[in-house]
Coordinates of C-alpha atoms and ligand atoms in Angstrom, one line a residue:
M24 CA 0.0 0.0 0.0
E25 CA 1.2 3.5 -0.8
N26 CA 1.9 5.9 2.0
L27 CA -0.9 7.9 3.4
I28 CA -1.1 11.5 2.1
N29 CA -2.2 14.3 4.3
F30 CA -4.1 17.2 2.7
T31 CA -5.6 18.5 5.9
V32 CA -4.9 22.0 7.2
G33 CA -2.9 20.9 10.2
P34 CA -1.0 19.2 11.4
V35 CA 0.5 18.9 7.9
Q36 CA 3.2 16.8 6.3
M37 CA 6.7 17.7 7.5
L38 CA 9.9 17.6 5.5
D39 CA 12.2 14.7 6.4
E40 CA 14.9 17.0 7.9
I41 CA 12.3 18.4 10.3
R42 CA 11.0 15.0 11.3
E43 CA 14.5 13.8 12.0
I44 CA 15.0 16.5 14.6
G45 CA 12.1 15.0 16.4
A46 CA 14.1 11.8 17.0
N47 CA 16.9 13.6 18.9
Q48 CA 17.1 14.0 22.7
V49 CA 15.6 17.3 23.8
P50 CA 18.4 19.6 25.0
Y51 CA 18.4 21.7 28.2
F52 CA 17.3 25.2 27.3
R53 CA 18.7 27.7 29.8
T54 CA 21.8 27.9 27.7
S55 CA 23.4 30.5 25.4
E56 CA 23.0 28.1 22.5
F57 CA 19.2 27.9 22.9
S58 CA 19.0 31.7 23.5
E59 CA 20.8 32.3 20.2
L60 CA 18.4 30.0 18.4
M61 CA 15.4 31.8 19.8
L62 CA 16.8 35.2 18.8
D63 CA 17.3 33.8 15.3
N64 CA 13.7 32.6 15.3
E65 CA 12.5 36.1 16.3
K66 CA 14.7 37.7 13.6
L67 CA 13.4 35.4 10.9
I68 CA 9.7 35.7 11.9
K69 CA 10.0 39.5 11.8
E70 CA 11.7 39.3 8.4
F71 CA 9.0 36.9 6.9
M72 CA 6.2 39.0 8.4
F73 CA 7.7 42.3 7.1
A74 CA 7.5 43.6 10.7
A75 CA 8.9 46.9 11.8
E76 CA 12.4 47.0 13.4
D77 CA 11.0 47.9 16.8
S78 CA 8.4 45.1 16.8
R79 CA 8.8 42.1 19.1
V80 CA 8.0 38.4 18.8
V81 CA 7.1 35.9 21.5
F82 CA 6.8 32.1 21.2
M83 CA 4.1 30.5 23.3
T84 CA 3.9 26.9 24.2
G85 CA 0.2 26.2 23.4
S86 CA -1.7 25.8 20.1
G87 CA -2.8 28.8 18.1
T88 CA -5.8 29.4 20.2
A89 CA -3.6 30.1 23.3
S90 CA -2.0 32.9 21.3
M91 CA -5.4 34.2 20.1
E92 CA -6.4 34.4 23.8
A93 CA -3.1 35.8 25.0
S94 CA -3.3 38.5 22.3
I95 CA -6.8 39.6 23.2
I96 CA -6.3 39.7 27.0
N97 CA -2.9 41.3 26.9
T98 CA -3.6 44.1 24.4
L99 CA -7.3 44.8 25.2
T100 CA -9.3 45.6 28.3
E101 CA -12.9 46.1 29.3
K102 CA -12.5 49.8 28.2
D103 CA -11.9 48.7 24.6
K104 CA -14.6 48.1 22.0
V105 CA -13.6 45.5 19.4
L106 CA -15.0 44.8 16.0
I107 CA -14.7 41.2 15.0
V108 CA -15.1 39.7 11.5
N109 CA -17.1 36.5 12.1
G110 CA -17.3 34.4 8.9
G111 CA -16.8 31.0 10.4
S112 CA -15.6 29.0 13.4
F113 CA -12.4 30.9 13.9
G114 CA -14.1 34.3 13.8
K115 CA -16.5 32.9 16.3
R116 CA -13.5 31.9 18.5
F117 CA -12.4 35.6 18.8
V118 CA -16.1 36.4 19.8
D119 CA -16.0 33.6 22.5
I120 CA -12.7 34.8 23.9
C121 CA -14.0 38.4 24.3
D122 CA -17.2 36.9 25.9
V123 CA -15.2 35.1 28.5
Y124 CA -13.2 38.2 29.5
D125 CA -16.0 40.7 29.2
I126 CA -14.3 42.7 26.5
P127 CA -17.0 44.7 24.7
H128 CA -17.3 43.7 21.0
D129 CA -19.5 43.6 18.0
E130 CA -19.5 41.2 15.1
I131 CA -19.4 41.7 11.3
K132 CA -21.3 38.5 10.5
L133 CA -20.6 37.1 7.0
N134 CA -22.3 34.3 5.2
L135 CA -20.4 31.1 4.4
G136 CA -17.7 31.8 1.9
E137 CA -18.6 35.5 1.7
A138 CA -15.7 38.0 1.2
L139 CA -15.5 41.1 3.4
K140 CA -16.5 44.2 1.3
E141 CA -16.4 47.9 1.8
E142 CA -20.2 48.0 2.4
H143 CA -19.8 45.7 5.4
L144 CA -17.5 48.1 7.0
E145 CA -19.5 51.2 6.2
N146 CA -22.1 50.6 9.0
F147 CA -19.3 50.4 11.6
K148 CA -17.7 53.8 11.0
N149 CA -17.3 56.3 13.8
K150 CA -19.1 54.1 16.3
G151 CA -16.5 54.3 19.1
Y152 CA -14.6 51.2 18.2
T153 CA -11.0 51.0 19.4
A154 CA -9.8 47.7 18.0
F155 CA -10.4 45.2 15.1
A156 CA -9.8 41.5 15.1
V157 CA -9.8 39.2 12.0
N158 CA -8.7 35.7 11.0
I159 CA -7.2 36.8 7.7
H160 CA -7.8 33.3 6.4
E161 CA -11.0 31.9 7.9
T162 CA -9.7 28.4 7.6
S163 CA -13.2 26.8 8.2
T164 CA -14.5 28.1 4.9
G165 CA -11.2 29.0 3.0
V166 CA -12.0 32.7 2.6
H167 CA -9.0 35.0 2.5
Y168 CA -10.1 38.5 3.6
D169 CA -8.8 41.7 1.9
I170 CA -6.1 43.0 4.2
K171 CA -5.7 46.2 2.2
L172 CA -9.4 47.0 2.8
I173 CA -9.1 46.2 6.5
S174 CA -5.9 48.1 6.9
K175 CA -7.3 51.3 5.3
F176 CA -10.4 51.1 7.5
C177 CA -8.4 50.6 10.7
K178 CA -6.0 53.5 9.8
E179 CA -8.9 55.8 9.0
Q180 CA -10.7 54.9 12.2
G181 CA -7.6 54.7 14.4
L182 CA -8.2 51.0 15.3
F183 CA -5.7 48.6 17.0
L184 CA -5.5 45.7 14.5
I185 CA -5.2 42.1 15.5
V186 CA -4.7 39.6 12.7
D187 CA -4.9 35.8 13.2
A188 CA -2.7 34.6 10.4
I189 CA -2.3 31.2 11.8
S190 CA -3.1 29.3 8.6
S191 CA -2.1 32.2 6.2
F192 CA 1.5 33.0 7.3
L193 CA 3.8 31.6 4.6
A194 CA 0.8 30.8 2.3
D195 CA -0.5 34.4 1.5
E196 CA 1.3 37.7 1.4
L197 CA 1.3 39.6 4.7
Y198 CA 3.0 42.9 5.3
M199 CA 2.8 43.7 9.0
E200 CA 4.3 47.2 9.1
K201 CA 3.0 48.4 5.8
F202 CA -0.6 47.4 6.7
G203 CA -0.3 48.9 10.2
I204 CA -1.0 45.5 11.8
D205 CA -0.4 45.6 15.6
V206 CA -0.6 41.9 16.3
V207 CA 0.1 38.9 14.0
I208 CA -0.5 35.4 15.3
T209 CA 0.6 32.1 13.7
G210 CA 1.1 28.5 14.8
S211 CA 3.6 25.7 14.3
Q212 CA 1.4 23.1 12.6
K213 CA 0.1 25.1 9.7
A214 CA 2.3 26.4 6.8
L215 CA 5.3 26.3 9.2
A216 CA 4.9 22.5 8.8
C217 CA 6.2 21.6 12.3
P218 CA 4.5 19.6 15.0
P219 CA 1.6 21.3 16.9
G220 CA 2.3 22.9 20.2
V221 CA 3.9 26.3 19.6
S222 CA 2.3 29.5 18.5
V223 CA 3.8 32.8 17.7
I224 CA 2.7 36.4 18.4
A225 CA 4.4 39.3 16.7
L226 CA 3.7 42.7 18.3
S227 CA 4.2 46.2 17.0
K228 CA 5.7 48.8 19.3
N229 CA 2.2 50.0 20.0
A230 CA 1.1 46.5 21.0
V231 CA 4.1 46.1 23.3
D232 CA 3.2 49.3 25.0
R233 CA -0.4 48.1 25.5
V234 CA 1.0 44.8 27.0
Y235 CA 3.1 46.6 29.6
N236 CA 0.2 48.9 30.6
N237 CA -2.2 46.0 31.0
K238 CA -2.9 43.7 33.9
P239 CA -4.7 40.7 32.5
K240 CA -6.2 38.1 34.9
T241 CA -3.8 35.3 33.8
F242 CA -0.5 34.0 34.9
Y243 CA 0.7 31.6 32.2
L244 CA -0.4 33.8 29.3
D245 CA 0.9 37.2 30.7
L246 CA 3.0 38.5 27.8
K247 CA 5.0 40.8 30.0
S248 CA 7.1 38.0 31.4
A249 CA 7.3 36.5 27.9
L250 CA 8.5 39.8 26.4
N251 CA 11.0 40.3 29.3
N252 CA 12.5 36.9 28.9
A253 CA 12.5 37.1 25.1
E254 CA 15.0 40.0 25.3
R255 CA 17.7 37.4 26.0
G256 CA 16.2 34.7 23.9
Q257 CA 14.4 32.9 26.7
T258 CA 10.9 32.0 27.8
P259 CA 9.4 32.3 31.3
F260 CA 8.6 28.6 31.5
T261 CA 9.8 25.4 29.9
P262 CA 8.9 25.8 26.2
A263 CA 8.3 23.0 23.7
V264 CA 12.1 23.0 23.1
G265 CA 12.1 20.4 20.4
I266 CA 9.5 22.1 18.3
L267 CA 11.3 25.5 18.6
I268 CA 14.4 23.8 17.2
Q269 CA 12.4 22.3 14.3
I270 CA 10.9 25.8 13.7
N271 CA 14.4 27.2 13.5
K272 CA 15.5 24.7 10.9
R273 CA 12.4 25.3 8.9
L274 CA 12.7 29.1 8.9
N275 CA 16.3 28.8 7.9
Q276 CA 15.5 26.4 5.1
I277 CA 12.9 28.9 3.8
K278 CA 15.5 31.7 4.0
V279 CA 18.1 29.6 2.1
N280 CA 15.6 28.6 -0.6
G281 CA 14.8 32.2 -1.5
G282 CA 12.8 33.6 1.4
V283 CA 9.1 34.0 2.1
E284 CA 8.1 35.1 -1.4
T285 CA 9.4 31.9 -2.8
E286 CA 7.6 29.8 -0.2
I287 CA 4.3 31.6 -0.8
A288 CA 4.8 31.1 -4.6
R289 CA 5.3 27.4 -4.0
V290 CA 2.1 27.1 -2.0
Q291 CA 0.2 29.2 -4.5
S292 CA 1.4 27.1 -7.4
L293 CA 0.2 23.9 -5.7
A294 CA -3.2 25.5 -5.1
N295 CA -3.5 26.6 -8.7
Y296 CA -2.4 23.2 -10.0
F297 CA -5.1 21.4 -7.9
R298 CA -7.8 23.9 -8.7
N299 CA -7.2 23.6 -12.5
K300 CA -7.3 19.8 -12.3
I301 CA -10.8 19.4 -10.7
K302 CA -12.9 21.5 -13.0
H303 CA -14.6 18.4 -14.4
L304 CA -15.7 17.0 -11.0
P305 CA -19.0 17.6 -9.2
F306 CA -17.5 20.2 -6.9
K307 CA -17.9 24.0 -6.7
E308 CA -15.5 26.3 -5.0
V309 CA -17.0 27.8 -1.8
T310 CA -15.4 31.2 -2.3
D311 CA -14.1 33.4 -5.1
S312 CA -11.7 34.9 -2.6
P313 CA -9.6 31.9 -1.5
S314 CA -6.4 31.7 0.5
N315 CA -3.5 29.8 -1.1
A316 CA -3.5 27.6 1.9
V317 CA -6.8 25.7 1.2
T318 CA -9.4 24.9 -1.4
S319 CA -12.8 24.7 0.1
L320 CA -15.3 22.8 -2.0
Y321 CA -19.0 22.2 -2.1
S322 CA -19.9 18.6 -2.9
I323 CA -22.7 19.2 -5.3
N324 CA -24.3 15.9 -4.3
E325 CA -23.9 16.7 -0.6
K326 CA -21.6 13.8 0.0
A327 CA -18.7 15.7 1.6
N328 CA -18.3 13.6 4.7
D329 CA -18.7 10.3 2.8
I330 CA -16.0 11.5 0.4
F331 CA -13.7 12.2 3.4
I332 CA -14.3 8.8 4.9
T333 CA -13.9 6.9 1.6
L334 CA -10.7 8.7 0.7
K335 CA -9.3 7.9 4.2
D336 CA -10.4 4.2 4.3
E337 CA -10.1 3.1 0.7
Y338 CA -7.4 5.4 -0.8
K339 CA -5.2 6.3 2.2
I340 CA -5.7 10.0 1.6
W341 CA -6.8 12.5 4.2
I342 CA -8.7 15.6 3.2
C343 CA -10.2 17.9 5.7
P344 CA -13.8 17.4 6.7
N345 CA -16.1 20.0 8.2
G346 CA -18.5 19.7 11.1
G347 CA -21.9 20.9 12.1
E348 CA -24.4 22.0 9.5
I349 CA -21.9 21.9 6.7
K350 CA -20.7 18.4 7.4
N351 CA -22.1 17.0 4.2
K352 CA -21.9 20.1 2.1
I353 CA -18.2 21.1 2.3
F354 CA -14.8 19.5 2.4
R355 CA -11.4 21.2 2.2
V356 CA -8.1 20.3 0.5
G357 CA -5.0 21.9 2.0
H358 CA -1.9 23.1 0.1
I359 CA 0.4 23.7 3.0
G360 CA 3.1 21.3 4.3
Y361 CA 5.4 19.0 2.3
L362 CA 3.2 18.3 -0.7
T363 CA 4.0 17.9 -4.4
E364 CA 2.1 18.0 -7.7
K365 CA 2.4 14.2 -7.7
D366 CA 0.4 14.0 -4.5
Y367 CA -2.4 16.0 -6.1
D368 CA -2.3 13.7 -9.2
R369 CA -2.9 10.8 -6.8
L370 CA -5.8 12.7 -5.2
V371 CA -7.4 13.6 -8.5
D372 CA -7.0 10.0 -9.7
A373 CA -8.8 8.9 -6.5
F374 CA -11.6 11.4 -7.2
D375 CA -11.9 10.2 -10.8
D376 CA -12.1 6.6 -9.7
M377 CA -14.8 7.5 -7.1
N378 CA -16.6 9.5 -9.7
K379 CA -16.8 6.4 -12.0
K380 CA -18.2 4.4 -9.1
G381 CA -20.8 7.1 -8.4
L382 CA -19.3 8.0 -5.1
L383 CA -19.0 11.7 -5.6
Ligands
LIG1 C1 -5.7 26.4 13.1 C2 -6.2 27.8 13.3 C3 -6.3 28.3 14.7 C4 -5.7 27.6 15.9 O1 -6.2 26.4 16.2 P1 -5.4 25.5 17.2 O2 -6.1 24.2 17.1 O3 -5.6 26.2 18.6 O4 -3.9 25.5 16.8 C5 -6.8 29.6 14.8 N1 -7.2 30.3 13.8 C6 -7.1 29.8 12.5 C7 -7.5 30.7 11.4 C8 -6.6 28.6 12.3 O5 -6.6 28.1 11.0

């Protein structure tokens, strides 16, 4: 039997060099060597996010959601009023976090697969908002929101801008400084293609000032101690040392191979390759504003979950299912991680075979 192929949106397939690191003993970390590695991680994340010179980066041990929560509670307070783009389950997560901490907020509710447009923002002008939170790629539906539009709105309205780019970093262009983004969040198991367990928060100078002036009701997620420790390449508590070493290897590989633009172009070319090869199948793209990270597809015959199960059990291929109301309507195919055009050929062959058997 051929190897299993993973087209989910995380954890994704890792390069062999990254996997090999996982077999090593985990080193002690209160050392100058580990500090150096962490400072290199910070430098490369800033470079790949096009962050300002005076911005800072902290590495959190915890999945992406830990960093979403840390970002909200360290940079915002009950005196803020946040506008949240809610176009799916990750947008809803920002809403839930603000609910837990009583941070005032309103939602821009979007329909499934709907892109954010100027007219959505129009109603929220000059209404006393202080901050804006968005998952730039709403991974649950595959929509990639227009950062230029959001950036312009936030600059005009003077809003503090938090961008969850967890599934978008290294897959879609993102210019932190140019677009005036104050917080960018990402995670280890998406396009970084490392094991899950580490998430990353990049903070503008303005965001760092907010952190130091804030007293969030949290101990582990307080970013003041993370920022203080990060000055010398350390973390307040034992981090996921092994994953941080894998992240360092991966960031340096990207750098050597031509940098972030080359990596984004690679992901984009896989996405285009796949999208061009499925036009004859009974699927329809969910959005006309897709991220390069994922293709989200309607199953015309509402067999999305069956397709997921059959591919897994009969063809050893994992695509990404959806839950809830859209369980049978939509499935997703990822383009992040260590994938090649050959892998997509195998997926499309499997689709063709299933189509012949009436399983699509
Ligand atoms: C994956 C993802 C997250 C984080 O999920 P975790 O399971 O906590 O890592 C958050 N936002 C988006 C947009 C994501 O794609």
